[in-house]
Amino acid sequence: MVNKSSEGAASRLIYGFHAVSAKLRHAPEAVFEVYLSGDRKDARVKKFVAAAEAAGVKLVPSEGDRLDGMVGTRRHQGVVARIDATRRELKLADILDGLDENALILVLDGVQDPHNLGACLRVADAAGAHAVVAPKDRAVGLNATAVKVASGAADTVPYITVTNLARSLREMQEAGVWVVGAAGEAEKSVYQVEQKGPLAWVLGAEGDGLRRLTRETCDELAQIPMHGSVESLNVSVASGICLFEARRQRSL
């Protein structure tokens, strides 16, 4: 839910020490205020308070119950921040035009679980992906839970939402990006795909996989070999395997 800050600008909530600390480091001007529980007095809190004060961010002492109600969970670690929700929407061209190395992009086709989205952002950050792309509709969106699970990656990896995913994939292809879809029925494995050039990995939603039009738009499909009894992997785990295989090939 987007609210209005005291300054009148649209805002949203993020929570957890990692997510809020990352926002203070990368974009302190986007933090309107921080709500901080008085229950904790440890060194981590003292360091956090010093960083917030150095950034000129308003600190609001708050009870734990109030923080629970603000974000709908007790997993806030005693810190909630209200941040600017009006930053400029990134476009694919903004990312592709500014790269000095071959593109590595993660595309998520309709991921509905905010925990999975947050985990995918964290994996994308760890693998050095240049962006995460997702459709505006039939996808969870970057809410407070996803930001929390991402552990700061929501502020380091550009998250681009698009109106028409198939059209955006074609735009990538026109820009020279090879688009590979992860599909269990594919004949080629992820380890047999050439991944040294500009690349976008496309992974589907939990359970349903890639939608038909998305699948048909990909340049090729590849599967992750499964050697046990389970038939599929969580989308964030699968994303990590695909992205890190690209990094492995590029390091050779």
GROMACS .gro file of C-alpha atoms in nm:
model
  252
    1MET     CA    1   0.000   0.000   0.000
    2VAL     CA    2   0.128   0.345  -0.093
    3ASN     CA    3   0.071   0.621   0.162
    4LYS     CA    4   0.153   0.988   0.185
    5SER     CA    5   0.443   1.112   0.395
    6SER     CA    6   0.431   1.429   0.599
    7GLU     CA    7   0.596   1.600   0.303
    8GLY     CA    8   0.303   1.497   0.082
    9ALA     CA    9   0.501   1.258  -0.139
   10ALA     CA   10   0.389   0.901  -0.206
   11SER     CA   11   0.568   0.656   0.020
   12ARG     CA   12   0.597   0.289   0.107
   13LEU     CA   13   0.730   0.092   0.401
   14ILE     CA   14   1.038  -0.128   0.420
   15TYR     CA   15   1.162  -0.307   0.731
   16GLY     CA   16   1.449  -0.504   0.878
   17PHE     CA   17   1.800  -0.380   0.957
   18HIS     CA   18   1.956  -0.498   0.631
   19ALA     CA   19   1.694  -0.347   0.400
   20VAL     CA   20   1.672  -0.015   0.583
   21SER     CA   21   2.051   0.012   0.626
   22ALA     CA   22   2.099  -0.049   0.254
   23LYS     CA   23   1.853   0.227   0.174
   24LEU     CA   24   2.037   0.465   0.407
   25ARG     CA   25   2.365   0.383   0.231
   26HIS     CA   26   2.246   0.402  -0.129
   27ALA     CA   27   1.970   0.663  -0.119
   28PRO     CA   28   1.940   0.840   0.217
   29GLU     CA   29   1.748   1.124   0.054
   30ALA     CA   30   1.466   0.876  -0.021
   31VAL     CA   31   1.414   0.790   0.349
   32PHE     CA   32   1.148   1.011   0.507
   33GLU     CA   33   1.165   0.869   0.859
   34VAL     CA   34   1.262   0.559   1.053
   35TYR     CA   35   1.048   0.402   1.326
   36LEU     CA   36   1.273   0.234   1.580
   37SER     CA   37   1.182   0.012   1.873
   38GLY     CA   38   1.329   0.113   2.207
   39ASP     CA   39   1.356  -0.248   2.322
   40ARG     CA   40   1.700  -0.299   2.167
   41LYS     CA   41   2.017  -0.132   2.292
   42ASP     CA   42   2.283  -0.353   2.130
   43ALA     CA   43   2.582  -0.241   1.922
   44ARG     CA   44   2.398  -0.304   1.595
   45VAL     CA   45   2.126  -0.057   1.693
   46LYS     CA   46   2.380   0.203   1.801
   47LYS     CA   47   2.562   0.175   1.467
   48PHE     CA   48   2.232   0.199   1.282
   49VAL     CA   49   2.122   0.507   1.477
   50ALA     CA   50   2.455   0.676   1.406
   51ALA     CA   51   2.413   0.610   1.032
   52ALA     CA   52   2.058   0.746   1.031
   53GLU     CA   53   2.158   1.059   1.223
   54ALA     CA   54   2.454   1.116   0.991
   55ALA     CA   55   2.213   1.099   0.696
   56GLY     CA   56   1.981   1.350   0.863
   57VAL     CA   57   1.693   1.102   0.881
   58LYS     CA   58   1.421   1.154   1.141
   59LEU     CA   59   1.407   0.877   1.404
   60VAL     CA   60   1.069   0.802   1.561
   61PRO     CA   61   1.076   0.591   1.883
   62SER     CA   62   0.801   0.329   1.853
   63GLU     CA   63   0.657   0.036   2.045
   64GLY     CA   64   0.690  -0.310   1.901
   65ASP     CA   65   0.313  -0.350   1.873
   66ARG     CA   66   0.291  -0.039   1.658
   67LEU     CA   67   0.558  -0.171   1.425
   68ASP     CA   68   0.376  -0.505   1.406
   69GLY     CA   69   0.063  -0.324   1.293
   70MET     CA   70   0.245  -0.108   1.039
   71VAL     CA   71   0.394  -0.395   0.841
   72GLY     CA   72   0.169  -0.686   0.939
   73THR     CA   73   0.447  -0.903   1.080
   74ARG     CA   74   0.679  -0.929   1.380
   75ARG     CA   75   0.981  -0.994   1.158
   76HIS     CA   76   1.072  -0.624   1.135
   77GLN     CA   77   1.363  -0.658   1.384
   78GLY     CA   78   1.247  -0.338   1.552
   79VAL     CA   79   1.306  -0.107   1.255
   80VAL     CA   80   1.064   0.022   0.989
   81ALA     CA   81   1.131   0.300   0.739
   82ARG     CA   82   0.895   0.510   0.531
   83ILE     CA   83   1.061   0.579   0.196
   84ASP     CA   84   0.986   0.766  -0.125
   85ALA     CA   85   0.780   0.557  -0.367
   86THR     CA   86   0.797   0.804  -0.656
   87ARG     CA   87   1.144   0.742  -0.796
   88ARG     CA   88   1.169   0.733  -1.175
   89GLU     CA   89   1.063   0.407  -1.333
   90LEU     CA   90   1.356   0.241  -1.506
   91LYS     CA   91   1.328   0.119  -1.863
   92LEU     CA   92   1.510  -0.173  -2.023
   93ALA     CA   93   1.698   0.068  -2.249
   94ASP     CA   94   1.832   0.249  -1.942
   95ILE     CA   95   2.001  -0.073  -1.833
   96LEU     CA   96   2.118  -0.208  -2.167
   97ASP     CA   97   2.259   0.122  -2.292
   98GLY     CA   98   2.471   0.178  -1.982
   99LEU     CA   99   2.650  -0.158  -1.964
  100ASP     CA  100   3.024  -0.201  -2.015
  101GLU     CA  101   2.999  -0.583  -2.017
  102ASN     CA  102   2.765  -0.841  -2.167
  103ALA     CA  103   2.417  -0.818  -2.018
  104LEU     CA  104   2.296  -1.071  -1.762
  105ILE     CA  105   1.927  -1.029  -1.688
  106LEU     CA  106   1.680  -1.233  -1.483
  107VAL     CA  107   1.321  -1.232  -1.610
  108LEU     CA  108   1.043  -1.360  -1.384
  109ASP     CA  109   0.722  -1.463  -1.556
  110GLY     CA  110   0.446  -1.408  -1.303
  111VAL     CA  111   0.603  -1.489  -0.965
  112GLN     CA  112   0.326  -1.449  -0.706
  113ASP     CA  113   0.504  -1.513  -0.376
  114PRO     CA  114   0.681  -1.208  -0.226
  115HIS     CA  115   0.926  -1.434  -0.044
  116ASN     CA  116   1.028  -1.589  -0.376
  117LEU     CA  117   1.062  -1.248  -0.540
  118GLY     CA  118   1.282  -1.125  -0.255
  119ALA     CA  119   1.496  -1.437  -0.274
  120CYS     CA  120   1.532  -1.395  -0.652
  121LEU     CA  121   1.649  -1.036  -0.606
  122ARG     CA  122   1.905  -1.155  -0.353
  123VAL     CA  123   2.029  -1.425  -0.593
  124ALA     CA  124   2.044  -1.173  -0.878
  125ASP     CA  125   2.255  -0.941  -0.667
  126ALA     CA  126   2.492  -1.222  -0.567
  127ALA     CA  127   2.536  -1.330  -0.930
  128GLY     CA  128   2.593  -0.975  -1.051
  129ALA     CA  129   2.281  -0.965  -1.269
  130HIS     CA  130   2.218  -0.622  -1.419
  131ALA     CA  131   1.841  -0.622  -1.369
  132VAL     CA  132   1.536  -0.825  -1.273
  133VAL     CA  133   1.241  -0.786  -1.511
  134ALA     CA  134   0.880  -0.882  -1.434
  135PRO     CA  135   0.531  -0.808  -1.567
  136LYS     CA  136   0.316  -0.550  -1.389
  137ASP     CA  137   0.014  -0.781  -1.391
  138ARG     CA  138  -0.012  -1.134  -1.252
  139ALA     CA  139   0.299  -1.079  -1.039
  140VAL     CA  140   0.345  -0.991  -0.675
  141GLY     CA  141   0.528  -0.659  -0.708
  142LEU     CA  142   0.798  -0.516  -0.487
  143ASN     CA  143   0.614  -0.497  -0.154
  144ALA     CA  144   0.757  -0.468   0.197
  145THR     CA  145   0.789  -0.846   0.241
  146ALA     CA  146   0.983  -0.886  -0.084
  147VAL     CA  147   1.215  -0.599   0.013
  148LYS     CA  148   1.274  -0.753   0.355
  149VAL     CA  149   1.357  -1.099   0.214
  150ALA     CA  150   1.586  -0.941  -0.045
  151SER     CA  151   1.811  -0.822   0.241
  152GLY     CA  152   1.914  -0.502   0.066
  153ALA     CA  153   1.920  -0.638  -0.290
  154ALA     CA  154   1.599  -0.449  -0.376
  155ASP     CA  155   1.808  -0.134  -0.360
  156THR     CA  156   2.109  -0.266  -0.552
  157VAL     CA  157   1.949  -0.459  -0.838
  158PRO     CA  158   1.721  -0.258  -1.071
  159TYR     CA  159   1.370  -0.404  -1.067
  160ILE     CA  160   1.191  -0.328  -1.393
  161THR     CA  161   0.820  -0.389  -1.441
  162VAL     CA  162   0.681  -0.411  -1.794
  163THR     CA  163   0.330  -0.403  -1.937
  164ASN     CA  164   0.388  -0.670  -2.202
  165LEU     CA  165   0.652  -0.929  -2.116
  166ALA     CA  166   0.670  -1.093  -2.460
  167ARG     CA  167   0.722  -0.754  -2.624
  168SER     CA  168   0.996  -0.671  -2.375
  169LEU     CA  169   1.168  -1.000  -2.454
  170ARG     CA  170   1.161  -0.910  -2.821
  171GLU     CA  171   1.314  -0.571  -2.737
  172MET     CA  172   1.598  -0.753  -2.563
  173GLN     CA  173   1.646  -0.976  -2.866
  174GLU     CA  174   1.658  -0.673  -3.095
  175ALA     CA  175   1.929  -0.533  -2.868
  176GLY     CA  176   2.136  -0.850  -2.914
  177VAL     CA  177   2.037  -1.031  -2.593
  178TRP     CA  178   1.992  -1.409  -2.621
  179VAL     CA  179   1.675  -1.510  -2.434
  180VAL     CA  180   1.672  -1.853  -2.268
  181GLY     CA  181   1.368  -1.997  -2.092
  182ALA     CA  182   1.395  -2.252  -1.813
  183ALA     CA  183   1.163  -2.545  -1.887
  184GLY     CA  184   1.169  -2.895  -1.743
  185GLU     CA  185   1.080  -3.060  -2.075
  186ALA     CA  186   1.364  -2.897  -2.272
  187GLU     CA  187   1.614  -3.131  -2.437
  188LYS     CA  188   1.921  -2.915  -2.370
  189SER     CA  189   2.049  -2.864  -2.015
  190VAL     CA  190   2.149  -2.533  -1.857
  191TYR     CA  191   2.512  -2.647  -1.879
  192GLN     CA  192   2.491  -2.690  -2.256
  193VAL     CA  193   2.368  -2.336  -2.325
  194GLU     CA  194   2.627  -2.084  -2.444
  195GLN     CA  195   2.609  -1.806  -2.185
  196LYS     CA  196   2.912  -1.588  -2.248
  197GLY     CA  197   2.728  -1.332  -2.462
  198PRO     CA  198   2.445  -1.093  -2.366
  199LEU     CA  199   2.187  -1.315  -2.196
  200ALA     CA  200   1.847  -1.311  -2.029
  201TRP     CA  201   1.726  -1.608  -1.827
  202VAL     CA  202   1.346  -1.640  -1.808
  203LEU     CA  203   1.191  -1.838  -1.524
  204GLY     CA  204   0.823  -1.907  -1.469
  205ALA     CA  205   0.586  -1.882  -1.178
  206GLU     CA  206   0.566  -2.131  -0.895
  207GLY     CA  207   0.402  -2.448  -1.023
  208ASP     CA  208   0.282  -2.320  -1.361
  209GLY     CA  209   0.618  -2.245  -1.521
  210LEU     CA  210   0.646  -2.025  -1.829
  211ARG     CA  211   0.331  -1.901  -1.999
  212ARG     CA  212   0.279  -2.014  -2.357
  213LEU     CA  213   0.357  -1.682  -2.527
  214THR     CA  214   0.664  -1.630  -2.308
  215ARG     CA  215   0.788  -1.979  -2.394
  216GLU     CA  216   0.735  -1.922  -2.766
  217THR     CA  217   0.922  -1.591  -2.758
  218CYS     CA  218   1.240  -1.737  -2.607
  219ASP     CA  219   1.532  -1.809  -2.839
  220GLU     CA  220   1.579  -2.149  -2.678
  221LEU     CA  221   1.474  -2.353  -2.376
  222ALA     CA  222   1.691  -2.537  -2.125
  223GLN     CA  223   1.631  -2.757  -1.825
  224ILE     CA  224   1.809  -2.805  -1.494
  225PRO     CA  225   1.899  -3.177  -1.465
  226MET     CA  226   1.721  -3.334  -1.167
  227HIS     CA  227   1.895  -3.634  -1.011
  228GLY     CA  228   1.667  -3.701  -0.715
  229SER     CA  229   1.299  -3.768  -0.656
  230VAL     CA  230   1.167  -3.410  -0.671
  231GLU     CA  231   1.048  -3.284  -1.008
  232SER     CA  232   1.123  -2.913  -0.975
  233LEU     CA  233   1.304  -2.646  -0.774
  234ASN     CA  234   1.194  -2.325  -0.607
  235VAL     CA  235   1.221  -2.038  -0.857
  236SER     CA  236   1.491  -1.860  -0.655
  237VAL     CA  237   1.704  -2.176  -0.637
  238ALA     CA  238   1.659  -2.231  -1.011
  239SER     CA  239   1.751  -1.867  -1.075
  240GLY     CA  240   2.072  -1.910  -0.881
  241ILE     CA  241   2.173  -2.220  -1.078
  242CYS     CA  242   2.111  -2.047  -1.412
  243LEU     CA  243   2.276  -1.715  -1.327
  244PHE     CA  244   2.582  -1.866  -1.162
  245GLU     CA  245   2.633  -2.102  -1.455
  246ALA     CA  246   2.648  -1.790  -1.673
  247ARG     CA  247   2.908  -1.641  -1.440
  248ARG     CA  248   3.106  -1.966  -1.441
  249GLN     CA  249   3.121  -1.973  -1.819
  250ARG     CA  250   3.221  -1.609  -1.837
  251SER     CA  251   3.506  -1.664  -1.594
  252LEU     CA  252   3.669  -1.935  -1.807
   0.00000   0.00000   0.00000
